[in-house]
Amino acid sequence: MNRRASKIFRRGGRPQAASGLVELTEGLEHARGLDRAARTLSTAVRRALPKGPVKDVLHGVPAGHPAHPPLTDLPMGAWISVAVLDLLPGTRRAAQVLVGAGLAGAVPTALTGLADWSALHREQQRVGLVHAMGTTTATLLYSASLVARTRGYDGAGKGLGYAGLGALMVGGYLGGHLAFRQAAGASHADQVAHLVPLGWHDLCSVDELPDGWPVQRRLGYISLFVLRTGDDVHVLADRCSHLAGPLHQGRVITDDNADLCVVCPWHGSTFRVDDGSVVHGPATGRQPAFESRVLEDGTVQVRPAS
Ligand code: FES
């Protein structure tokens, strides 16, 4: 029995070696040497893009998900097409137009990426910085490619284009790591809807809830943001959909429509407490909301809002 337990422990305790590429990318997450540049750039981005409607659009708040990932299709699609056209005869003009179209698409792509990147954790910013270096290098190489093509140096234009494609692939790979390994851009609260059984659940006594002051309560292993205002009890998932910040530590404010909102203490995402809708990013995903009721004996019950 003991021998078996020890064997299991050894298996679990020594992780398999990751591939060189994965190790290299994971190493970037811990590359402190990138921090100074990341700090300088994120400060500059926050100054240039203050909170407000423009920044919300760049984050993708109106779309309900980040705007950056779908926009990357513009330059990537155009430039991958160029790589194919450059292998075919009689496509000089079409390739030239697509290089320019990719450059035009790179502008909103970069702006949305910068806005999102400026509100990430340090490990995400390190990877994001190298991701941006790759895509910026690609953009510079395609710019040079366009100049060469318009001056009639087609061979040089094609060579610069393929070099740009290589840099773009490096940037794209790191973008995938950011999105899927480090979960930048994904909602960090959506799973709550799958973790709470249907129906009403006892949460706490209404007497425990201070008026106008948010507190944290647990429903099973889920953490909830609970705010009582007079006879009303507003309940949201506590982990912010942006990067899981604790909403119960946030400020309660009223927005321009006089709706009661909570501002996340980490990056300032603002949610209406009634329904969890996003007022300001960087969060783009609605905060899961719960219906509540107070029984005659003062028990507060909640259930996931339908
Ligand atoms: S965790 Fe970033 S705004 Fe809440």
PDB file of C-alpha atoms and ligand atoms in Angstrom:
ATOM      1  CA  MET A   1       0.000   0.000   0.000  1.00  0.00           C
ATOM      2  CA  ASN A   2       2.745   2.406   1.044  1.00  0.00           C
ATOM      3  CA  ARG A   3       4.971   1.363  -1.827  1.00  0.00           C
ATOM      4  CA  ARG A   4       2.133   2.037  -4.276  1.00  0.00           C
ATOM      5  CA  ALA A   5       1.463   5.492  -2.792  1.00  0.00           C
ATOM      6  CA  SER A   6       5.128   6.360  -3.021  1.00  0.00           C
ATOM      7  CA  LYS A   7       5.225   5.289  -6.670  1.00  0.00           C
ATOM      8  CA  ILE A   8       2.239   7.484  -7.506  1.00  0.00           C
ATOM      9  CA  PHE A   9       3.868  10.424  -5.734  1.00  0.00           C
ATOM     10  CA  ARG A  10       7.052  10.052  -7.767  1.00  0.00           C
ATOM     11  CA  ARG A  11       5.106   9.991 -11.008  1.00  0.00           C
ATOM     12  CA  GLY A  12       3.146  13.112 -10.125  1.00  0.00           C
ATOM     13  CA  GLY A  13       6.099  14.916  -8.597  1.00  0.00           C
ATOM     14  CA  ARG A  14       8.341  14.903 -11.647  1.00  0.00           C
ATOM     15  CA  PRO A  15       6.721  16.576 -14.635  1.00  0.00           C
ATOM     16  CA  GLN A  16       7.616  15.418 -18.126  1.00  0.00           C
ATOM     17  CA  ALA A  17      10.089  17.686 -19.892  1.00  0.00           C
ATOM     18  CA  ALA A  18       8.296  20.150 -22.156  1.00  0.00           C
ATOM     19  CA  SER A  19       9.441  20.685 -25.732  1.00  0.00           C
ATOM     20  CA  GLY A  20      12.193  23.242 -26.274  1.00  0.00           C
ATOM     21  CA  LEU A  21       9.717  25.660 -27.810  1.00  0.00           C
ATOM     22  CA  VAL A  22       7.350  25.411 -24.851  1.00  0.00           C
ATOM     23  CA  GLU A  23      10.216  25.776 -22.369  1.00  0.00           C
ATOM     24  CA  LEU A  24      11.472  28.829 -24.220  1.00  0.00           C
ATOM     25  CA  THR A  25       8.017  30.423 -24.181  1.00  0.00           C
ATOM     26  CA  GLU A  26       7.425  29.583 -20.530  1.00  0.00           C
ATOM     27  CA  GLY A  27      10.828  31.106 -19.820  1.00  0.00           C
ATOM     28  CA  LEU A  28       9.595  34.397 -21.275  1.00  0.00           C
ATOM     29  CA  GLU A  29       6.886  34.508 -18.606  1.00  0.00           C
ATOM     30  CA  HIS A  30       9.660  34.782 -16.012  1.00  0.00           C
ATOM     31  CA  ALA A  31      12.074  37.013 -17.960  1.00  0.00           C
ATOM     32  CA  ARG A  32      12.441  39.892 -15.517  1.00  0.00           C
ATOM     33  CA  GLY A  33      14.782  41.648 -17.917  1.00  0.00           C
ATOM     34  CA  LEU A  34      11.708  42.640 -19.917  1.00  0.00           C
ATOM     35  CA  ASP A  35      10.041  44.408 -16.994  1.00  0.00           C
ATOM     36  CA  ARG A  36      11.588  47.828 -17.383  1.00  0.00           C
ATOM     37  CA  ALA A  37      10.583  48.084 -21.044  1.00  0.00           C
ATOM     38  CA  ALA A  38       7.128  46.699 -20.231  1.00  0.00           C
ATOM     39  CA  ARG A  39       6.645  49.223 -17.446  1.00  0.00           C
ATOM     40  CA  THR A  40       7.724  52.158 -19.603  1.00  0.00           C
ATOM     41  CA  LEU A  41       5.528  51.112 -22.509  1.00  0.00           C
ATOM     42  CA  SER A  42       2.439  50.322 -20.430  1.00  0.00           C
ATOM     43  CA  THR A  43       2.728  53.704 -18.668  1.00  0.00           C
ATOM     44  CA  ALA A  44       2.944  55.418 -22.062  1.00  0.00           C
ATOM     45  CA  VAL A  45      -0.053  53.441 -23.370  1.00  0.00           C
ATOM     46  CA  ARG A  46      -2.155  54.256 -20.310  1.00  0.00           C
ATOM     47  CA  ARG A  47      -1.314  57.962 -20.722  1.00  0.00           C
ATOM     48  CA  ALA A  48      -2.055  57.957 -24.446  1.00  0.00           C
ATOM     49  CA  LEU A  49      -5.233  55.908 -24.055  1.00  0.00           C
ATOM     50  CA  PRO A  50      -7.033  57.038 -20.888  1.00  0.00           C
ATOM     51  CA  LYS A  51     -10.130  55.205 -19.695  1.00  0.00           C
ATOM     52  CA  GLY A  52     -13.205  56.152 -21.668  1.00  0.00           C
ATOM     53  CA  PRO A  53     -15.323  55.283 -24.696  1.00  0.00           C
ATOM     54  CA  VAL A  54     -12.404  55.081 -27.149  1.00  0.00           C
ATOM     55  CA  LYS A  55     -10.472  52.695 -24.965  1.00  0.00           C
ATOM     56  CA  ASP A  56     -13.628  50.641 -24.367  1.00  0.00           C
ATOM     57  CA  VAL A  57     -14.037  50.237 -28.128  1.00  0.00           C
ATOM     58  CA  LEU A  58     -10.381  49.216 -28.453  1.00  0.00           C
ATOM     59  CA  HIS A  59     -10.865  46.601 -25.736  1.00  0.00           C
ATOM     60  CA  GLY A  60     -13.973  45.293 -27.517  1.00  0.00           C
ATOM     61  CA  VAL A  61     -16.566  46.178 -24.858  1.00  0.00           C
ATOM     62  CA  PRO A  62     -19.340  46.827 -27.458  1.00  0.00           C
ATOM     63  CA  ALA A  63     -18.584  43.477 -29.124  1.00  0.00           C
ATOM     64  CA  GLY A  64     -18.662  41.528 -25.852  1.00  0.00           C
ATOM     65  CA  HIS A  65     -15.233  40.011 -26.441  1.00  0.00           C
ATOM     66  CA  PRO A  66     -11.735  41.371 -27.145  1.00  0.00           C
ATOM     67  CA  ALA A  67     -11.422  43.154 -30.495  1.00  0.00           C
ATOM     68  CA  HIS A  68      -7.736  42.340 -30.988  1.00  0.00           C
ATOM     69  CA  PRO A  69      -7.836  38.601 -31.869  1.00  0.00           C
ATOM     70  CA  PRO A  70     -10.299  38.873 -34.787  1.00  0.00           C
ATOM     71  CA  LEU A  71      -8.517  41.976 -36.116  1.00  0.00           C
ATOM     72  CA  THR A  72      -5.261  40.028 -36.406  1.00  0.00           C
ATOM     73  CA  ASP A  73      -6.946  38.186 -39.296  1.00  0.00           C
ATOM     74  CA  LEU A  74      -6.608  41.354 -41.405  1.00  0.00           C
ATOM     75  CA  PRO A  75      -2.802  41.586 -41.623  1.00  0.00           C
ATOM     76  CA  MET A  76      -2.260  37.846 -41.238  1.00  0.00           C
ATOM     77  CA  GLY A  77      -4.756  36.949 -43.953  1.00  0.00           C
ATOM     78  CA  ALA A  78      -3.393  39.566 -46.352  1.00  0.00           C
ATOM     79  CA  TRP A  79       0.253  38.725 -45.803  1.00  0.00           C
ATOM     80  CA  ILE A  80      -0.183  34.943 -45.925  1.00  0.00           C
ATOM     81  CA  SER A  81      -1.983  35.486 -49.238  1.00  0.00           C
ATOM     82  CA  VAL A  82       0.991  37.534 -50.455  1.00  0.00           C
ATOM     83  CA  ALA A  83       3.293  34.607 -49.656  1.00  0.00           C
ATOM     84  CA  VAL A  84       1.186  32.387 -51.943  1.00  0.00           C
ATOM     85  CA  LEU A  85       0.834  34.982 -54.709  1.00  0.00           C
ATOM     86  CA  ASP A  86       4.591  35.561 -54.740  1.00  0.00           C
ATOM     87  CA  LEU A  87       5.016  31.953 -55.849  1.00  0.00           C
ATOM     88  CA  LEU A  88       2.744  32.449 -58.874  1.00  0.00           C
ATOM     89  CA  PRO A  89       3.401  34.288 -62.135  1.00  0.00           C
ATOM     90  CA  GLY A  90       1.465  37.434 -63.083  1.00  0.00           C
ATOM     91  CA  THR A  91       0.451  38.395 -59.547  1.00  0.00           C
ATOM     92  CA  ARG A  92       2.751  41.377 -59.032  1.00  0.00           C
ATOM     93  CA  ARG A  93       0.010  43.996 -58.708  1.00  0.00           C
ATOM     94  CA  ALA A  94      -2.283  41.858 -56.541  1.00  0.00           C
ATOM     95  CA  ALA A  95       0.560  41.031 -54.138  1.00  0.00           C
ATOM     96  CA  GLN A  96       1.477  44.701 -53.875  1.00  0.00           C
ATOM     97  CA  VAL A  97      -2.112  45.659 -53.028  1.00  0.00           C
ATOM     98  CA  LEU A  98      -2.340  42.947 -50.393  1.00  0.00           C
ATOM     99  CA  VAL A  99       0.920  44.021 -48.728  1.00  0.00           C
ATOM    100  CA  GLY A 100      -0.594  47.519 -48.417  1.00  0.00           C
ATOM    101  CA  ALA A 101      -3.927  46.141 -47.185  1.00  0.00           C
ATOM    102  CA  GLY A 102      -2.104  44.169 -44.506  1.00  0.00           C
ATOM    103  CA  LEU A 103      -0.261  47.298 -43.382  1.00  0.00           C
ATOM    104  CA  ALA A 104      -3.562  49.190 -43.157  1.00  0.00           C
ATOM    105  CA  GLY A 105      -5.075  46.355 -41.112  1.00  0.00           C
ATOM    106  CA  ALA A 106      -2.039  46.309 -38.807  1.00  0.00           C
ATOM    107  CA  VAL A 107      -2.884  49.760 -37.419  1.00  0.00           C
ATOM    108  CA  PRO A 108      -6.181  48.930 -35.597  1.00  0.00           C
ATOM    109  CA  THR A 109      -4.755  45.528 -34.738  1.00  0.00           C
ATOM    110  CA  ALA A 110      -1.796  47.118 -32.967  1.00  0.00           C
ATOM    111  CA  LEU A 111      -3.949  49.718 -31.192  1.00  0.00           C
ATOM    112  CA  THR A 112      -6.362  47.125 -29.809  1.00  0.00           C
ATOM    113  CA  GLY A 113      -3.465  44.899 -28.787  1.00  0.00           C
ATOM    114  CA  LEU A 114      -1.721  47.725 -26.943  1.00  0.00           C
ATOM    115  CA  ALA A 115      -4.902  48.675 -25.094  1.00  0.00           C
ATOM    116  CA  ASP A 116      -5.413  45.072 -23.907  1.00  0.00           C
ATOM    117  CA  TRP A 117      -1.743  44.509 -23.129  1.00  0.00           C
ATOM    118  CA  SER A 118      -1.523  47.577 -20.873  1.00  0.00           C
ATOM    119  CA  ALA A 119      -3.978  45.926 -18.443  1.00  0.00           C
ATOM    120  CA  LEU A 120      -2.400  42.485 -18.071  1.00  0.00           C
ATOM    121  CA  HIS A 121      -0.464  40.721 -15.326  1.00  0.00           C
ATOM    122  CA  ARG A 122       3.309  41.036 -15.350  1.00  0.00           C
ATOM    123  CA  GLU A 123       3.912  37.519 -16.719  1.00  0.00           C
ATOM    124  CA  GLN A 124       1.434  38.146 -19.512  1.00  0.00           C
ATOM    125  CA  GLN A 125       3.015  41.510 -20.299  1.00  0.00           C
ATOM    126  CA  ARG A 126       6.443  39.903 -20.675  1.00  0.00           C
ATOM    127  CA  VAL A 127       5.161  37.439 -23.273  1.00  0.00           C
ATOM    128  CA  GLY A 128       3.003  40.159 -24.827  1.00  0.00           C
ATOM    129  CA  LEU A 129       6.008  42.439 -25.222  1.00  0.00           C
ATOM    130  CA  VAL A 130       7.915  39.825 -27.236  1.00  0.00           C
ATOM    131  CA  HIS A 131       4.726  39.080 -29.184  1.00  0.00           C
ATOM    132  CA  ALA A 132       4.554  42.783 -30.067  1.00  0.00           C
ATOM    133  CA  MET A 133       8.236  42.812 -31.047  1.00  0.00           C
ATOM    134  CA  GLY A 134       7.560  39.972 -33.485  1.00  0.00           C
ATOM    135  CA  THR A 135       4.534  41.640 -35.061  1.00  0.00           C
ATOM    136  CA  THR A 136       6.248  45.051 -35.167  1.00  0.00           C
ATOM    137  CA  THR A 137       9.247  43.486 -36.911  1.00  0.00           C
ATOM    138  CA  ALA A 138       6.846  41.880 -39.384  1.00  0.00           C
ATOM    139  CA  THR A 139       5.156  45.226 -40.018  1.00  0.00           C
ATOM    140  CA  LEU A 140       8.500  46.962 -40.631  1.00  0.00           C
ATOM    141  CA  LEU A 141       9.618  44.210 -43.007  1.00  0.00           C
ATOM    142  CA  TYR A 142       6.341  44.381 -44.967  1.00  0.00           C
ATOM    143  CA  SER A 143       6.665  48.184 -45.106  1.00  0.00           C
ATOM    144  CA  ALA A 144      10.122  47.766 -46.611  1.00  0.00           C
ATOM    145  CA  SER A 145       8.714  45.099 -48.926  1.00  0.00           C
ATOM    146  CA  LEU A 146       6.061  47.519 -50.186  1.00  0.00           C
ATOM    147  CA  VAL A 147       8.668  50.207 -50.843  1.00  0.00           C
ATOM    148  CA  ALA A 148      10.830  47.719 -52.739  1.00  0.00           C
ATOM    149  CA  ARG A 149       7.886  46.457 -54.810  1.00  0.00           C
ATOM    150  CA  THR A 150       6.682  49.951 -55.738  1.00  0.00           C
ATOM    151  CA  ARG A 151      10.226  50.825 -56.903  1.00  0.00           C
ATOM    152  CA  GLY A 152      10.375  47.751 -59.084  1.00  0.00           C
ATOM    153  CA  TYR A 153      12.683  45.635 -56.905  1.00  0.00           C
ATOM    154  CA  ASP A 154      10.336  42.673 -56.901  1.00  0.00           C
ATOM    155  CA  GLY A 155      12.913  40.086 -55.797  1.00  0.00           C
ATOM    156  CA  ALA A 156      13.861  42.143 -52.746  1.00  0.00           C
ATOM    157  CA  GLY A 157      10.164  42.819 -52.062  1.00  0.00           C
ATOM    158  CA  LYS A 158       9.413  39.101 -52.039  1.00  0.00           C
ATOM    159  CA  GLY A 159      12.401  38.331 -49.825  1.00  0.00           C
ATOM    160  CA  LEU A 160      11.406  40.999 -47.315  1.00  0.00           C
ATOM    161  CA  GLY A 161       7.846  39.664 -47.395  1.00  0.00           C
ATOM    162  CA  TYR A 162       8.944  36.122 -46.529  1.00  0.00           C
ATOM    163  CA  ALA A 163      11.160  37.472 -43.732  1.00  0.00           C
ATOM    164  CA  GLY A 164       8.128  39.406 -42.476  1.00  0.00           C
ATOM    165  CA  LEU A 165       6.042  36.252 -42.581  1.00  0.00           C
ATOM    166  CA  GLY A 166       8.598  34.491 -40.388  1.00  0.00           C
ATOM    167  CA  ALA A 167       8.443  37.292 -37.805  1.00  0.00           C
ATOM    168  CA  LEU A 168       4.647  37.232 -38.029  1.00  0.00           C
ATOM    169  CA  MET A 169       4.559  33.503 -37.249  1.00  0.00           C
ATOM    170  CA  VAL A 170       6.732  34.025 -34.159  1.00  0.00           C
ATOM    171  CA  GLY A 171       4.423  36.827 -33.011  1.00  0.00           C
ATOM    172  CA  GLY A 172       1.351  34.703 -33.773  1.00  0.00           C
ATOM    173  CA  TYR A 173       2.690  31.757 -31.797  1.00  0.00           C
ATOM    174  CA  LEU A 174       3.259  33.965 -28.760  1.00  0.00           C
ATOM    175  CA  GLY A 175      -0.218  35.453 -29.220  1.00  0.00           C
ATOM    176  CA  GLY A 176      -1.595  31.920 -28.990  1.00  0.00           C
ATOM    177  CA  HIS A 177       0.376  31.343 -25.787  1.00  0.00           C
ATOM    178  CA  LEU A 178      -1.028  34.571 -24.325  1.00  0.00           C
ATOM    179  CA  ALA A 179      -4.609  33.735 -25.237  1.00  0.00           C
ATOM    180  CA  PHE A 180      -4.756  30.011 -24.493  1.00  0.00           C
ATOM    181  CA  ARG A 181      -2.047  29.293 -21.915  1.00  0.00           C
ATOM    182  CA  GLN A 182      -2.153  32.561 -20.007  1.00  0.00           C
ATOM    183  CA  ALA A 183      -5.854  33.201 -20.646  1.00  0.00           C
ATOM    184  CA  ALA A 184      -5.432  36.873 -21.558  1.00  0.00           C
ATOM    185  CA  GLY A 185      -8.708  37.977 -23.112  1.00  0.00           C
ATOM    186  CA  ALA A 186     -10.769  34.985 -22.014  1.00  0.00           C
ATOM    187  CA  SER A 187     -13.540  35.524 -19.470  1.00  0.00           C
ATOM    188  CA  HIS A 188     -12.403  34.405 -16.027  1.00  0.00           C
ATOM    189  CA  ALA A 189     -15.933  34.256 -14.664  1.00  0.00           C
ATOM    190  CA  ASP A 190     -17.997  32.447 -17.268  1.00  0.00           C
ATOM    191  CA  GLN A 191     -17.551  29.007 -15.725  1.00  0.00           C
ATOM    192  CA  VAL A 192     -19.552  30.097 -12.659  1.00  0.00           C
ATOM    193  CA  ALA A 193     -22.797  29.420 -14.527  1.00  0.00           C
ATOM    194  CA  HIS A 194     -21.768  25.754 -14.811  1.00  0.00           C
ATOM    195  CA  LEU A 195     -20.723  25.392 -11.191  1.00  0.00           C
ATOM    196  CA  VAL A 196     -23.952  26.362  -9.439  1.00  0.00           C
ATOM    197  CA  PRO A 197     -26.841  23.889  -9.502  1.00  0.00           C
ATOM    198  CA  LEU A 198     -30.183  25.267 -10.661  1.00  0.00           C
ATOM    199  CA  GLY A 199     -32.660  26.475  -8.062  1.00  0.00           C
ATOM    200  CA  TRP A 200     -32.486  28.641  -4.940  1.00  0.00           C
ATOM    201  CA  HIS A 201     -29.636  28.296  -2.464  1.00  0.00           C
ATOM    202  CA  ASP A 202     -29.314  29.691   1.069  1.00  0.00           C
ATOM    203  CA  LEU A 203     -26.477  32.222   1.147  1.00  0.00           C
ATOM    204  CA  CYS A 204     -26.486  34.089   4.473  1.00  0.00           C
ATOM    205  CA  SER A 205     -28.666  36.117   6.791  1.00  0.00           C
ATOM    206  CA  VAL A 206     -29.652  39.572   5.571  1.00  0.00           C
ATOM    207  CA  ASP A 207     -28.592  40.968   8.981  1.00  0.00           C
ATOM    208  CA  GLU A 208     -24.963  40.122   8.134  1.00  0.00           C
ATOM    209  CA  LEU A 209     -24.954  42.412   5.121  1.00  0.00           C
ATOM    210  CA  PRO A 210     -23.913  46.027   5.696  1.00  0.00           C
ATOM    211  CA  ASP A 211     -25.983  48.581   3.786  1.00  0.00           C
ATOM    212  CA  GLY A 212     -24.148  49.957   0.752  1.00  0.00           C
ATOM    213  CA  TRP A 213     -20.911  48.084   1.421  1.00  0.00           C
ATOM    214  CA  PRO A 214     -19.940  45.033  -0.682  1.00  0.00           C
ATOM    215  CA  VAL A 215     -18.904  41.830   1.041  1.00  0.00           C
ATOM    216  CA  GLN A 216     -17.778  38.408  -0.084  1.00  0.00           C
ATOM    217  CA  ARG A 217     -19.859  35.325   0.619  1.00  0.00           C
ATOM    218  CA  ARG A 218     -19.310  31.746  -0.441  1.00  0.00           C
ATOM    219  CA  LEU A 219     -21.784  29.503  -2.183  1.00  0.00           C
ATOM    220  CA  GLY A 220     -20.158  26.083  -1.962  1.00  0.00           C
ATOM    221  CA  TYR A 221     -16.716  26.739  -3.409  1.00  0.00           C
ATOM    222  CA  ILE A 222     -17.812  29.769  -5.414  1.00  0.00           C
ATOM    223  CA  SER A 223     -17.020  33.239  -4.207  1.00  0.00           C
ATOM    224  CA  LEU A 224     -19.789  35.820  -4.584  1.00  0.00           C
ATOM    225  CA  PHE A 225     -19.883  39.620  -4.493  1.00  0.00           C
ATOM    226  CA  VAL A 226     -22.857  40.654  -2.350  1.00  0.00           C
ATOM    227  CA  LEU A 227     -24.102  44.211  -2.000  1.00  0.00           C
ATOM    228  CA  ARG A 228     -27.174  45.181   0.027  1.00  0.00           C
ATOM    229  CA  THR A 229     -28.777  48.527  -0.696  1.00  0.00           C
ATOM    230  CA  GLY A 230     -31.797  48.933   1.557  1.00  0.00           C
ATOM    231  CA  ASP A 231     -34.108  45.990   0.867  1.00  0.00           C
ATOM    232  CA  ASP A 232     -32.298  44.982  -2.326  1.00  0.00           C
ATOM    233  CA  VAL A 233     -29.484  42.444  -2.419  1.00  0.00           C
ATOM    234  CA  HIS A 234     -27.293  42.448  -5.537  1.00  0.00           C
ATOM    235  CA  VAL A 235     -25.191  39.368  -6.183  1.00  0.00           C
ATOM    236  CA  LEU A 236     -22.501  38.814  -8.805  1.00  0.00           C
ATOM    237  CA  ALA A 237     -19.693  36.313  -9.255  1.00  0.00           C
ATOM    238  CA  ASP A 238     -16.835  37.769  -7.230  1.00  0.00           C
ATOM    239  CA  ARG A 239     -13.948  36.933  -9.587  1.00  0.00           C
ATOM    240  CA  CYS A 240     -13.787  39.663 -12.220  1.00  0.00           C
ATOM    241  CA  SER A 241     -14.301  38.395 -15.760  1.00  0.00           C
ATOM    242  CA  HIS A 242     -11.179  40.277 -16.886  1.00  0.00           C
ATOM    243  CA  LEU A 243      -8.471  38.566 -14.832  1.00  0.00           C
ATOM    244  CA  ALA A 244     -10.282  37.298 -11.736  1.00  0.00           C
ATOM    245  CA  GLY A 245      -9.771  40.322  -9.463  1.00  0.00           C
ATOM    246  CA  PRO A 246     -11.845  40.358  -6.238  1.00  0.00           C
ATOM    247  CA  LEU A 247     -14.869  42.540  -6.953  1.00  0.00           C
ATOM    248  CA  HIS A 248     -15.941  42.684  -3.300  1.00  0.00           C
ATOM    249  CA  GLN A 249     -12.848  44.842  -2.704  1.00  0.00           C
ATOM    250  CA  GLY A 250     -13.921  47.273  -5.412  1.00  0.00           C
ATOM    251  CA  ARG A 251     -15.544  50.707  -5.226  1.00  0.00           C
ATOM    252  CA  VAL A 252     -19.298  51.091  -5.570  1.00  0.00           C
ATOM    253  CA  ILE A 253     -20.292  54.006  -7.784  1.00  0.00           C
ATOM    254  CA  THR A 254     -23.200  55.169  -9.909  1.00  0.00           C
ATOM    255  CA  ASP A 255     -22.679  55.494 -13.663  1.00  0.00           C
ATOM    256  CA  ASP A 256     -23.962  58.228 -15.993  1.00  0.00           C
ATOM    257  CA  ASN A 257     -27.396  56.538 -16.063  1.00  0.00           C
ATOM    258  CA  ALA A 258     -27.512  56.465 -12.256  1.00  0.00           C
ATOM    259  CA  ASP A 259     -27.105  52.678 -12.289  1.00  0.00           C
ATOM    260  CA  LEU A 260     -25.252  51.212  -9.353  1.00  0.00           C
ATOM    261  CA  CYS A 261     -21.877  49.770 -10.429  1.00  0.00           C
ATOM    262  CA  VAL A 262     -18.793  48.151  -8.950  1.00  0.00           C
ATOM    263  CA  VAL A 263     -15.281  49.071 -10.113  1.00  0.00           C
ATOM    264  CA  CYS A 264     -12.775  46.211 -10.018  1.00  0.00           C
ATOM    265  CA  PRO A 265      -9.788  47.095  -7.795  1.00  0.00           C
ATOM    266  CA  TRP A 266      -7.243  45.580 -10.199  1.00  0.00           C
ATOM    267  CA  HIS A 267      -7.698  47.298 -13.578  1.00  0.00           C
ATOM    268  CA  GLY A 268     -10.877  49.325 -13.155  1.00  0.00           C
ATOM    269  CA  SER A 269     -13.413  47.275 -15.109  1.00  0.00           C
ATOM    270  CA  THR A 270     -16.867  48.543 -14.189  1.00  0.00           C
ATOM    271  CA  PHE A 271     -19.950  46.333 -13.975  1.00  0.00           C
ATOM    272  CA  ARG A 272     -23.607  47.131 -13.233  1.00  0.00           C
ATOM    273  CA  VAL A 273     -24.490  45.330 -10.023  1.00  0.00           C
ATOM    274  CA  ASP A 274     -28.026  44.563 -11.229  1.00  0.00           C
ATOM    275  CA  ASP A 275     -27.115  42.377 -14.180  1.00  0.00           C
ATOM    276  CA  GLY A 276     -23.307  42.271 -14.394  1.00  0.00           C
ATOM    277  CA  SER A 277     -23.195  44.111 -17.730  1.00  0.00           C
ATOM    278  CA  VAL A 278     -19.928  45.852 -18.596  1.00  0.00           C
ATOM    279  CA  VAL A 279     -19.887  49.644 -18.373  1.00  0.00           C
ATOM    280  CA  HIS A 280     -16.126  50.080 -18.858  1.00  0.00           C
ATOM    281  CA  GLY A 281     -13.337  47.668 -19.791  1.00  0.00           C
ATOM    282  CA  PRO A 282     -10.791  46.205 -19.915  1.00  0.00           C
ATOM    283  CA  ALA A 283     -13.302  43.436 -19.143  1.00  0.00           C
ATOM    284  CA  THR A 284     -15.453  42.640 -22.144  1.00  0.00           C
ATOM    285  CA  GLY A 285     -17.433  39.710 -20.737  1.00  0.00           C
ATOM    286  CA  ARG A 286     -20.516  40.241 -18.590  1.00  0.00           C
ATOM    287  CA  GLN A 287     -20.044  39.376 -14.926  1.00  0.00           C
ATOM    288  CA  PRO A 288     -22.319  36.421 -14.052  1.00  0.00           C
ATOM    289  CA  ALA A 289     -25.247  37.736 -12.007  1.00  0.00           C
ATOM    290  CA  PHE A 290     -27.529  35.990  -9.516  1.00  0.00           C
ATOM    291  CA  GLU A 291     -31.147  36.598  -8.623  1.00  0.00           C
ATOM    292  CA  SER A 292     -31.737  37.041  -4.919  1.00  0.00           C
ATOM    293  CA  ARG A 293     -34.642  36.971  -2.492  1.00  0.00           C
ATOM    294  CA  VAL A 294     -34.976  37.411   1.245  1.00  0.00           C
ATOM    295  CA  LEU A 295     -37.169  34.931   3.116  1.00  0.00           C
ATOM    296  CA  GLU A 296     -39.357  35.936   6.094  1.00  0.00           C
ATOM    297  CA  ASP A 297     -36.751  34.623   8.534  1.00  0.00           C
ATOM    298  CA  GLY A 298     -34.122  36.882   6.932  1.00  0.00           C
ATOM    299  CA  THR A 299     -32.330  34.177   4.924  1.00  0.00           C
ATOM    300  CA  VAL A 300     -30.903  35.498   1.660  1.00  0.00           C
ATOM    301  CA  GLN A 301     -31.307  33.001  -1.156  1.00  0.00           C
ATOM    302  CA  VAL A 302     -29.673  33.201  -4.588  1.00  0.00           C
ATOM    303  CA  ARG A 303     -29.890  31.434  -7.906  1.00  0.00           C
ATOM    304  CA  PRO A 304     -28.078  32.006 -11.210  1.00  0.00           C
ATOM    305  CA  ALA A 305     -29.887  34.659 -13.242  1.00  0.00           C
ATOM    306  CA  SER A 306     -31.493  33.106 -16.295  1.00  0.00           C
TER     307      SER A 306
HETATM  308  S1  FES B   1      -9.167  41.807 -12.919  1.00  0.00           S
HETATM  309 FE1  FES B   1      -8.702  43.340 -14.370  1.00  0.00          FE
HETATM  310  S2  FES B   1     -10.343  44.694 -14.207  1.00  0.00           S
HETATM  311 FE2  FES B   1     -10.838  43.141 -12.831  1.00  0.00          FE
END
